[in-house]
Coordinates of C-alpha atoms and ligand atoms in Angstrom, one line a residue:
X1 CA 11.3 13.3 -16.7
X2 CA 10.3 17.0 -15.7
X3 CA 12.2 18.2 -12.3
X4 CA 10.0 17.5 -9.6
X5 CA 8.1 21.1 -8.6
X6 CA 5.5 19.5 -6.3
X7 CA 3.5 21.8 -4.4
X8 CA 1.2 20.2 -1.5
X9 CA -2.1 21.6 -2.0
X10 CA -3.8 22.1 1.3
X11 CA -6.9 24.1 0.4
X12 CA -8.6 23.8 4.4
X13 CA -6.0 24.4 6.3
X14 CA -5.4 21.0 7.7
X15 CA -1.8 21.3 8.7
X16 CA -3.7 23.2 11.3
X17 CA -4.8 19.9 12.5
X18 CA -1.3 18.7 12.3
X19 CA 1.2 18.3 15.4
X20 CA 4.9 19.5 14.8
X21 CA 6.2 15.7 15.0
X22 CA 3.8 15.3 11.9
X23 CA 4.7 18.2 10.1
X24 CA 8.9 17.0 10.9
X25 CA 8.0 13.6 9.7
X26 CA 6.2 14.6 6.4
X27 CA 8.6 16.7 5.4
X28 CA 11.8 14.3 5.5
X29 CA 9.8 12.4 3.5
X30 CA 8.7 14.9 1.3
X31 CA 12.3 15.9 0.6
X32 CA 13.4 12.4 0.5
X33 CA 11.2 11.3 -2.1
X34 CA 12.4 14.7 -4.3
X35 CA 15.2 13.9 -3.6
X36 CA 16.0 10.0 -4.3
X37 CA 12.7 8.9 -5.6
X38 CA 11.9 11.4 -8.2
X39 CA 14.8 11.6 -10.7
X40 CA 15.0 7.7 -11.2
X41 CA 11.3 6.3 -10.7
X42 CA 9.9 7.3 -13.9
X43 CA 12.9 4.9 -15.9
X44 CA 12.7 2.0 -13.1
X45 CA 8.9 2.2 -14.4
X46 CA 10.2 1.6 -17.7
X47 CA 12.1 -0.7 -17.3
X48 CA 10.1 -2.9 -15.0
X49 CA 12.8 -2.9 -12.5
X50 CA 12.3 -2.1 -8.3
X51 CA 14.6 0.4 -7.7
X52 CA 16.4 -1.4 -4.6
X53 CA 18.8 1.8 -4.2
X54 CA 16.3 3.0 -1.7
X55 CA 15.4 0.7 0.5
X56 CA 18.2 2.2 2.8
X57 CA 16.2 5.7 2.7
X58 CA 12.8 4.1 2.9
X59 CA 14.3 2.5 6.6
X60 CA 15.8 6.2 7.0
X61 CA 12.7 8.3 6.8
X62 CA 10.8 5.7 8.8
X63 CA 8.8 3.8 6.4
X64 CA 9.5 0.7 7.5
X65 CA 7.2 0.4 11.0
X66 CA 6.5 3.9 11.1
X67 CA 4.5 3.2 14.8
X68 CA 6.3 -0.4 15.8
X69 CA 8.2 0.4 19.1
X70 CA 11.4 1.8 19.0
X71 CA 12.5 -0.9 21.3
X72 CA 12.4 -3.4 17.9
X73 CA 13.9 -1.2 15.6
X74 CA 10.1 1.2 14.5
X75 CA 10.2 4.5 14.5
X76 CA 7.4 4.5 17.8
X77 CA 5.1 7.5 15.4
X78 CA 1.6 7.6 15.4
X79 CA -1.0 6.7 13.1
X80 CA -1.3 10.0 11.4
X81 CA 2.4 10.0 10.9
X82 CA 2.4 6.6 9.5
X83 CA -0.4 8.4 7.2
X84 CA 1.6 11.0 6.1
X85 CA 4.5 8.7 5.2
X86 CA 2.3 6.7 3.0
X87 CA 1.2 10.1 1.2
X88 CA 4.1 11.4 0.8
X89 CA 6.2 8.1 -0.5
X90 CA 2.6 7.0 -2.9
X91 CA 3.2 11.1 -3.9
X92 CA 6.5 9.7 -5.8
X93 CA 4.8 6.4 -6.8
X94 CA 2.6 3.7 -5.7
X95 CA 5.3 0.8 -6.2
X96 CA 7.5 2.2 -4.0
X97 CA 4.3 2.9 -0.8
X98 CA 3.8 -0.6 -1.3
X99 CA 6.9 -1.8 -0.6
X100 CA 6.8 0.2 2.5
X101 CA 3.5 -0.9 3.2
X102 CA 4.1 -4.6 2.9
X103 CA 7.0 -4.3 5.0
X104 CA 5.3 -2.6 7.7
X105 CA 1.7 -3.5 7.7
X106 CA 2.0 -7.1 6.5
X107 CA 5.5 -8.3 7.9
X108 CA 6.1 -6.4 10.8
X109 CA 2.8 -6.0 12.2
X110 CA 2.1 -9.8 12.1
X111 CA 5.3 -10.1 13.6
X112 CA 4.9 -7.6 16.7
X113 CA 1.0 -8.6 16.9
X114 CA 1.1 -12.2 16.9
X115 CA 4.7 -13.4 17.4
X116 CA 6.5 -14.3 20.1
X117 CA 9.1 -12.3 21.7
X118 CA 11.9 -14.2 20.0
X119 CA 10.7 -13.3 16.5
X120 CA 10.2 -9.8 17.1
X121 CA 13.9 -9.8 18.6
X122 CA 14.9 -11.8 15.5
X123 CA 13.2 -9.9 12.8
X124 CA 11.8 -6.6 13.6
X125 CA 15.1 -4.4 14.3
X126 CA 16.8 -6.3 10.4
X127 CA 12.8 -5.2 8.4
X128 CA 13.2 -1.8 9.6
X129 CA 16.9 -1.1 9.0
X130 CA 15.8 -2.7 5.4
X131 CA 18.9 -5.5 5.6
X132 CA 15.8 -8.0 5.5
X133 CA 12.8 -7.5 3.1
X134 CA 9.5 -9.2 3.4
X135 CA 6.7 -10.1 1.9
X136 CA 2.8 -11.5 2.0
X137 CA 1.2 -14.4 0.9
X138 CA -2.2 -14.6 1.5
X139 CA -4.0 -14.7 -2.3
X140 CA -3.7 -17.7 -4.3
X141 CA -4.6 -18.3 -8.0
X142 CA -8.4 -19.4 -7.3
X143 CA -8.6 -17.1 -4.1
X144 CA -8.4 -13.3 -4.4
X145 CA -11.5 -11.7 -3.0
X146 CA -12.3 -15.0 -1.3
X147 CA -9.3 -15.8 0.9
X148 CA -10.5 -17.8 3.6
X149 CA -11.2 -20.5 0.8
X150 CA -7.8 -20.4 0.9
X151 CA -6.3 -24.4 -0.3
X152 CA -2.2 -24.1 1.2
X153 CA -1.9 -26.0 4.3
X154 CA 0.8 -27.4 6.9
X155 CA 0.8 -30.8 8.2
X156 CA 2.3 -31.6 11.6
X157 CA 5.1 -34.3 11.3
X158 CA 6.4 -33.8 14.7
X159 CA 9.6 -31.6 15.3
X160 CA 8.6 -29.5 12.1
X161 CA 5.6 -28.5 9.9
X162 CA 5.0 -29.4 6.0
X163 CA 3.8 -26.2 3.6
X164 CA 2.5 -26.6 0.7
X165 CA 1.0 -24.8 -1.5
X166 CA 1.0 -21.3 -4.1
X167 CA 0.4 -17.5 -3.8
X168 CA -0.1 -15.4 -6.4
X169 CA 0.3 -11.6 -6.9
X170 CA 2.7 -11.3 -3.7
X171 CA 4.4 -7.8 -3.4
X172 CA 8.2 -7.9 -2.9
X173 CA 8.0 -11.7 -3.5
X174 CA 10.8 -11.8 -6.1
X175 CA 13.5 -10.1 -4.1
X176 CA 12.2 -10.6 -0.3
X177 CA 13.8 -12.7 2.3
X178 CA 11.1 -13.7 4.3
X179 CA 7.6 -14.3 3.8
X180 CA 4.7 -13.8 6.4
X181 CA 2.3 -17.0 5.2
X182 CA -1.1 -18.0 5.9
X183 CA -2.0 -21.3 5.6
X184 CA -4.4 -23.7 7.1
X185 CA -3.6 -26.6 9.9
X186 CA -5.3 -29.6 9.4
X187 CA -8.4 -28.7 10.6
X188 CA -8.6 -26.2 8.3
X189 CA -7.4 -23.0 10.6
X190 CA -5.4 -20.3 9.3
X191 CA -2.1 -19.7 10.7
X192 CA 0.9 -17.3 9.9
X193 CA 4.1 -18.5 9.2
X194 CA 7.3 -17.2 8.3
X195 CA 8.9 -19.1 5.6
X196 CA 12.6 -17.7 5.0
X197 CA 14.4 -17.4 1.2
X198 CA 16.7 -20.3 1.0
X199 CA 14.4 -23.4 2.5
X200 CA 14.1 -26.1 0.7
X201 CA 11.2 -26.4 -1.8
X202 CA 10.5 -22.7 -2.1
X203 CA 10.3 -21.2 -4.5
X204 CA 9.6 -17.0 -5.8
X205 CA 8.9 -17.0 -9.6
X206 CA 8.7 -13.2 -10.8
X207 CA 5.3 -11.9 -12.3
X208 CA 6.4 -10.3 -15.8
X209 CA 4.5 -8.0 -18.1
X210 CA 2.5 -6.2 -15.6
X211 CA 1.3 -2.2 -16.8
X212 CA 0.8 -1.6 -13.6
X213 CA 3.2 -1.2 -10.8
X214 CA 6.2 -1.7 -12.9
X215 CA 8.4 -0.2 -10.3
X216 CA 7.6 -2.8 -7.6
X217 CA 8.4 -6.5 -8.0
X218 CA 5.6 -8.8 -7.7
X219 CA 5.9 -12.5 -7.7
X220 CA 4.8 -15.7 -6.4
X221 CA 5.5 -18.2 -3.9
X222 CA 5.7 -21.9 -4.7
X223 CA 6.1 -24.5 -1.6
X224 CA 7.0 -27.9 -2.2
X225 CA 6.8 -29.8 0.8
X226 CA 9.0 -26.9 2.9
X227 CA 10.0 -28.1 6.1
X228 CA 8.8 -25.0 8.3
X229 CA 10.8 -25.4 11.9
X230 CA 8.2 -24.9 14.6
X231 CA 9.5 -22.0 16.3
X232 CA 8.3 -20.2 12.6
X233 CA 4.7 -20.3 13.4
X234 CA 3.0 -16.9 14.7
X235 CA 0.9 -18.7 18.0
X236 CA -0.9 -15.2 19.5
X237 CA -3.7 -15.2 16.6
X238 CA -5.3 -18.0 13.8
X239 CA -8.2 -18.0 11.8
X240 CA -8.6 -15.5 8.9
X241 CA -9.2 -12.6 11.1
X242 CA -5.4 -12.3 11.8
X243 CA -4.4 -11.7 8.4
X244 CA -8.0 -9.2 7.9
X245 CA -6.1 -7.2 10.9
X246 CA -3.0 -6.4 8.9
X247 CA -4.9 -5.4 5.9
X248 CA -6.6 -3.4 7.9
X249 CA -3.4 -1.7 8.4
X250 CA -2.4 -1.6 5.1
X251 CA -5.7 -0.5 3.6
X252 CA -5.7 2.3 6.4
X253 CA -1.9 3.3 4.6
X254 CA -3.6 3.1 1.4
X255 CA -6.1 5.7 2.3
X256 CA -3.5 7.9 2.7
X257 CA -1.3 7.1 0.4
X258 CA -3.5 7.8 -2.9
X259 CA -4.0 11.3 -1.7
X260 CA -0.7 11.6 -2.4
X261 CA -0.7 10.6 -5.6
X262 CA -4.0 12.3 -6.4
X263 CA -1.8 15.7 -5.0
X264 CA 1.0 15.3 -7.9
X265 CA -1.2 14.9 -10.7
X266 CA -3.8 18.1 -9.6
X267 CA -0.4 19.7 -9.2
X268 CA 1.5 18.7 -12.2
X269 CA -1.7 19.7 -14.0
X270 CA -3.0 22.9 -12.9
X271 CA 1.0 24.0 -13.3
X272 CA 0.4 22.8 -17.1
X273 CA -2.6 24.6 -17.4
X274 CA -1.3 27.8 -16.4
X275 CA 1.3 27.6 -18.6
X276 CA 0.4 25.7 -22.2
X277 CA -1.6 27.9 -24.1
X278 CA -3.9 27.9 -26.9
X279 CA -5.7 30.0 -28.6
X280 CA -3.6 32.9 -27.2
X281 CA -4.6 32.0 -24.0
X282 CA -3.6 29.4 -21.2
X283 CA -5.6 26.9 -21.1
X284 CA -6.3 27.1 -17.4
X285 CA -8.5 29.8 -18.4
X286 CA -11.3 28.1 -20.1
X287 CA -14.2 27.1 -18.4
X288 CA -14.1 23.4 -19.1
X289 CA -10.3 23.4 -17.8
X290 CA -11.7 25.4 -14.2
X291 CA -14.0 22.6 -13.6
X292 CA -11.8 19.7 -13.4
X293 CA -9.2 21.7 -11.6
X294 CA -11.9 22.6 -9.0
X295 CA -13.4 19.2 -9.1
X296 CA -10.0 18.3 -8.3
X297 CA -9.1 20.3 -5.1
X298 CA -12.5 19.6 -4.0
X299 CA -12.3 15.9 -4.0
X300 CA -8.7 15.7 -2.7
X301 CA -9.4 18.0 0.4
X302 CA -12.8 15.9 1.1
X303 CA -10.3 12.6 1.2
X304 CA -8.1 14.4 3.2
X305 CA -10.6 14.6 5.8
X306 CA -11.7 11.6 5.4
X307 CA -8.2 10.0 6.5
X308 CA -7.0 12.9 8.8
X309 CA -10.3 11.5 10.9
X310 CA -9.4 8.1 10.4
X311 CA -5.8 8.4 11.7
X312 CA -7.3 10.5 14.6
X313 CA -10.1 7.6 15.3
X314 CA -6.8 4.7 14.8
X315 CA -4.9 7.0 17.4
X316 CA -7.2 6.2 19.9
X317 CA -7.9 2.7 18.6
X318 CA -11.3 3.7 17.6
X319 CA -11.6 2.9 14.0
X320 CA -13.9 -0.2 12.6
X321 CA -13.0 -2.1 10.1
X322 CA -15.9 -0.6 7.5
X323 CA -14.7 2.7 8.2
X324 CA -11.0 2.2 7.1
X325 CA -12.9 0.1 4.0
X326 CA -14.4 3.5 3.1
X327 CA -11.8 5.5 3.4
X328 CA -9.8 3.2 1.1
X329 CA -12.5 2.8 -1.4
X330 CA -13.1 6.6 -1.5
X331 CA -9.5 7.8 -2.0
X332 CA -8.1 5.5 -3.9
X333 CA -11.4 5.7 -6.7
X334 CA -11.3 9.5 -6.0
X335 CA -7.0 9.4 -6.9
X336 CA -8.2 7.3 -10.4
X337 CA -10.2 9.6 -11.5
X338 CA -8.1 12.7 -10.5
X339 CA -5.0 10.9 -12.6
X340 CA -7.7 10.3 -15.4
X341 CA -8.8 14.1 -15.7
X342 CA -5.2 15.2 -15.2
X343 CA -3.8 13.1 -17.8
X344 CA -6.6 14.9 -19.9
X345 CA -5.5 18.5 -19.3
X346 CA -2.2 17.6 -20.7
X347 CA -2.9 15.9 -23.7
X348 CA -1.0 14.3 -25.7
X349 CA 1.9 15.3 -23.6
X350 CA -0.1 13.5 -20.6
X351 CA 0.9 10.0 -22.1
X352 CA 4.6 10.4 -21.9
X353 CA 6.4 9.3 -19.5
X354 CA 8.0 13.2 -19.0
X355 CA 5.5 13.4 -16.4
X356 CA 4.4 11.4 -13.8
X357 CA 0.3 11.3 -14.1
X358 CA 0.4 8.3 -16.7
X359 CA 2.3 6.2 -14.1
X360 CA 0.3 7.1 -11.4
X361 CA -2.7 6.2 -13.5
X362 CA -1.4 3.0 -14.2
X363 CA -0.6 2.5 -11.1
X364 CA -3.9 3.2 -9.3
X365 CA -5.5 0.3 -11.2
X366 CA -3.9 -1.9 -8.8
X367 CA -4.5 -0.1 -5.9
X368 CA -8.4 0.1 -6.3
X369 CA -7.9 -4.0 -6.8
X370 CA -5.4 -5.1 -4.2
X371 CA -5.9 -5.1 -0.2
X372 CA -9.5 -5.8 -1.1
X373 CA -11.2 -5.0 -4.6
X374 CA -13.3 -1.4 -5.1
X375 CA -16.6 -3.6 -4.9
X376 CA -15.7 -5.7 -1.7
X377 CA -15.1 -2.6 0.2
X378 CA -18.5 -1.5 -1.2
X379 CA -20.1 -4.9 0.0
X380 CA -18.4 -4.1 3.6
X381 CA -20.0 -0.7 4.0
X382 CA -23.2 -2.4 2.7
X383 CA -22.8 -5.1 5.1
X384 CA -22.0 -2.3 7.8
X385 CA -24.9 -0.3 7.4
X386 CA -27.9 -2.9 6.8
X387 CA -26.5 -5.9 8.8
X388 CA -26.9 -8.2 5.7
X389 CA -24.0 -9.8 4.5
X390 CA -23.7 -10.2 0.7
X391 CA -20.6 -12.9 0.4
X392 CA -22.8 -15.7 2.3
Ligands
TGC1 P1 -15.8 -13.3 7.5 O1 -16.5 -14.6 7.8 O2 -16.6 -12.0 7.3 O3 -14.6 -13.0 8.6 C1 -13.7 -14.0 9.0 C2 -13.2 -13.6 10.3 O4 -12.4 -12.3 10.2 C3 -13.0 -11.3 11.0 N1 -12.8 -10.1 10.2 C4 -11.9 -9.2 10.4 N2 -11.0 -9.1 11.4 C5 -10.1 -8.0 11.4 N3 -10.2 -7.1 10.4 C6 -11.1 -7.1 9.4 N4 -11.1 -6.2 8.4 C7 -12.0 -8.2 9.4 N5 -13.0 -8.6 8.5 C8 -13.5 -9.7 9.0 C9 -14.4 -11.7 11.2 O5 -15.0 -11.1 12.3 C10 -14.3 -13.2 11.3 O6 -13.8 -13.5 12.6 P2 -14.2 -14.8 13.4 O7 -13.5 -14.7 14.7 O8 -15.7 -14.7 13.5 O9 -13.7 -16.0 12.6 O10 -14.9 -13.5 6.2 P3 -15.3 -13.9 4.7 O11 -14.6 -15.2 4.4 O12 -16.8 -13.8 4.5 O13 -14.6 -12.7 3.9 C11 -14.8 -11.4 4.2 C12 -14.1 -10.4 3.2 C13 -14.6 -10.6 1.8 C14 -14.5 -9.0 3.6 C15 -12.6 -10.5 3.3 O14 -12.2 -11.8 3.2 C16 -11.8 -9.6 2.4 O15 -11.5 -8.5 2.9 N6 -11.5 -9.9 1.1 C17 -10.6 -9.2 0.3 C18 -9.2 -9.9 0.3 C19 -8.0 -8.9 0.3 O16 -8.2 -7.8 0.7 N7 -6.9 -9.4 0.0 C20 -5.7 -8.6 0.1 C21 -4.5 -9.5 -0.1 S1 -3.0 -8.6 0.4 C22 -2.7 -7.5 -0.7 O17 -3.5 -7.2 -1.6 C23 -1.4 -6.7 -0.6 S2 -1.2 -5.6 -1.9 C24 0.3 -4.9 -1.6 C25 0.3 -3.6 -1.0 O18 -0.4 -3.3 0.0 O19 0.9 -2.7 -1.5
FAD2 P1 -11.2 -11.8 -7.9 O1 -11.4 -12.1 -6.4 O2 -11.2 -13.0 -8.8 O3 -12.2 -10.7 -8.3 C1 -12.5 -10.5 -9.7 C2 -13.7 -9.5 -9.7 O4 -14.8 -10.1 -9.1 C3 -13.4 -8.2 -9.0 O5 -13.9 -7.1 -9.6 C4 -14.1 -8.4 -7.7 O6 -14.5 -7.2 -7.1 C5 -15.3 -9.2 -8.1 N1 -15.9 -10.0 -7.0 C6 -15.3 -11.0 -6.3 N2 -16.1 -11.4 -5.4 C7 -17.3 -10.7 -5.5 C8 -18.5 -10.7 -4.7 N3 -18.7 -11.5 -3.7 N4 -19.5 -9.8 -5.1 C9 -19.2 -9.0 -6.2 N5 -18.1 -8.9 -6.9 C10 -17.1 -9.8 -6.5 N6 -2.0 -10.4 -2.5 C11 -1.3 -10.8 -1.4 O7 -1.7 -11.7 -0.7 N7 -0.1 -10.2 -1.2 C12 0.4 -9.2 -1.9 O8 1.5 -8.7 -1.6 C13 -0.3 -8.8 -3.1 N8 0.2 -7.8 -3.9 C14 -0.5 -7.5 -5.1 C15 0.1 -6.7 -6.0 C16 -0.5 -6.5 -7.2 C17 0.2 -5.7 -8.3 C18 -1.8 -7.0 -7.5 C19 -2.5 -6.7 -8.8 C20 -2.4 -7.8 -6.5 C21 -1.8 -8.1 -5.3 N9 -2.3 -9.0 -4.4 C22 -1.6 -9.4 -3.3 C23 -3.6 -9.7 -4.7 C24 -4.8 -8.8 -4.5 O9 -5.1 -8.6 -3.2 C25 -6.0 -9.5 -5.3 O10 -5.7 -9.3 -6.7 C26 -7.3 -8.9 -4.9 O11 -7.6 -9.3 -3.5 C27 -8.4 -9.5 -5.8 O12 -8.3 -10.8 -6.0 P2 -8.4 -11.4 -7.5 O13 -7.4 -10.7 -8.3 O14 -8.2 -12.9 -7.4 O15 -9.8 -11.1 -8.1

């Protein structure tokens, strides 16, 4: 792969809008993820492997519980940080912002938000060093979009609870050592519960022959009749709005974090363009080369608005659910289409994997379907704005 010569395009001045703590924060990661991300992603990627090697500086630069309280191990930052992070780790690639994401928005927050004090002592401070890993489990084979159909369940048999049930697609599955699990009680509520590698009766088969996300392990998560001791369950929140609050979280992450891959392939290609010529000329200098370039900027510093206001609104716990649906729907279609155009001005070199706009392409396809598909965060805004609701 190419050395990494990423220049952050910032085309309205918003580091203007930006404290000093943010600016601090984005660049450690920024360096980080030239540093240790950049040389080996591209043949993790090939190989289908998760680079563990950097979990440690994932937990360094604060990517695990960017704003969970220092007091359990987070780094206390605030929403905009915990932005920039996402943009600048998705920047390298979007396996390895997921990973942070799960840990943070999916396993810690559910943890801090709806645990008791004795789990957040137990198992915030170990998910944010990174010596425990966690992961998700709310899809299942016959519910993706439609999770509160959802058919896992616990049973009460006294001094423990039964789980069984499957997920499907989980993030971090195949390596993680927890799992945050919702599941219904028998009336049919949904509950959290943390299910730990090494019970007995679960199980975390690896996904294979994904195209997508090839440097982040995916998996599922098989329980058969687990014995889940009590003190496991999260009590402060059931029914399927807890586990909506955490994607809300991650999608908000996700907004963020496909600017930053949007920003490496408009900057990997408008270098490419000024330098490949044809014709005797570069081809940055034709007209049809300009447009996408410009398209480009435009549509990258219109989503970076778009989440700079969202962080600001989340800072002062402000922001809807629709209006983080948005903002994830935008950027993550706008980053697609960016990678798409990009992969264009490179041509055939665009495919190879000596640059990094293939894999990011790749890699958005996910994105626009995970944490909620493209068109359910279309049928949010639409229920938002008329007051209908389409999935009824
Ligand atoms: P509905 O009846 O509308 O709502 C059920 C309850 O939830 C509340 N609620 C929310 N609460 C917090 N945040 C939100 N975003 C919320 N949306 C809804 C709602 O008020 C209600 O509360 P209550 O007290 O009245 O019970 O639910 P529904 O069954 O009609 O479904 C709504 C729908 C389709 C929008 C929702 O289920 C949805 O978002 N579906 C998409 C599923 C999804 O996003 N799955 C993601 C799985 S995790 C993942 O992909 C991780 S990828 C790895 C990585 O991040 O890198
Ligand atoms: P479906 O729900 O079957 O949807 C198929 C199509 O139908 C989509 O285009 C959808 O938009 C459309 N559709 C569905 N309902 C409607 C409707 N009402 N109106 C119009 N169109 C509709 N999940 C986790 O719980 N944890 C994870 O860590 C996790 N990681 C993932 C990692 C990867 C790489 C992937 C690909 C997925 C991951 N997921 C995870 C699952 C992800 O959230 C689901 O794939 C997603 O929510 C969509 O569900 P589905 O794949 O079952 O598609």
């Amino acid at each position: 792969m190419k050395p990494d010569l990423f220049e952050a395009p910032d085309y309205y001045n918003l580091d203007d809008l930006l404290t000093e703590e943010h600016k601090l924060v984005r660049s450690a990661a920024r360096d980080w993820v030239k540093r240790d991300v950049s040389p080996i992603i591209e043949e993790a990627a090939q190989k289908a492997e998760f680079p563990k090697e950097i979990i440690k500086g994932l937990a360094e630069i604060g990517a695990f519980g960017p704003y969970i309280p220092e007091e359990y191990g987070g780094a206390g930052l605030d929403q905009i940080s915990y932005g920039l992070i996402m943009q600048e780790i998705e920047r390298g690639d979007s396996g390895v912002r997921s990973t942070a994401s799960v840990q943070s928005s999916l396993v810690m927050y559910p943890i801090f938000k709806f645990g008791t004090e004795v789990q957040r002592k137990k198992y915030l401070p170990k998910l944010a060093s990174g010596e425990f890993m966690g992961c998700f489990g709310l899809t299942e084979p016959d519910h993706g979009s439609n999770p509160g159909g959802m058919v896992t369940n616990f049973k009460d048999k006294g001094d423990h609870y039964l789980l069984n049930g499957a997920k499907m697609w989980i993030s971090n599955a195949p390596f993680a050592d927890i799992a945050v699990v919702w599941a219904k009680d028998e009336s049919g509520r949904i509950h959290g519960l943390i299910v730990e590698r090494g019970m007995e009766g679960f199980s975390t088969p690896t996904t294979h022959n994904k195209w997508s996300l090839r440097a982040s392990a995916t998996g599922e998560l098989i329980f058969d009749n687990v014995k889940i001791p009590k003190e496991n369950l999260l009590p402060n929140k059931s029914g399927l709005g807890a586990p909506l609050m955490c994607l809300d979280s991650a999608r908000f992450g996700i907004a963020w974090g496909a600017i930053g891959a949007a920003m490496d392939c408009y900057d990997t290609a408008l270098r490419y363009a000024k330098e490949r010529e044809q014709f005797g000329k570069p081809i940055g200098s034709f007209q049809l080369q300009q447009k996408k370039l410009a398209e480009m900027i435009t549509e990258i510093t219109k989503a970076q608005l778009l989440a700079w206001r969202l962080g600001a609104l989340r800072n002062e716990d402000k922001a809807t659910s629709a209006q983080i649906s948005m903002a994830k729907r935008n950027n993550v279609e706008m980053a697609l289409k960016i990678a798409r155009e990009a992969r264009q001005i490179l041509g055939g070199m665009g495919i190879t994997g000596e640059y990094s706009i293939m894999r990011h392409m790749m890699n958005l396809e996910s994105v626009v379907t995970y944490e909620g598909t493209h068109d359910i965060h279309l049928l949010i805004t639409g229920m938002d704005i008329t007051g209908l609701n389409a999935f009824k």
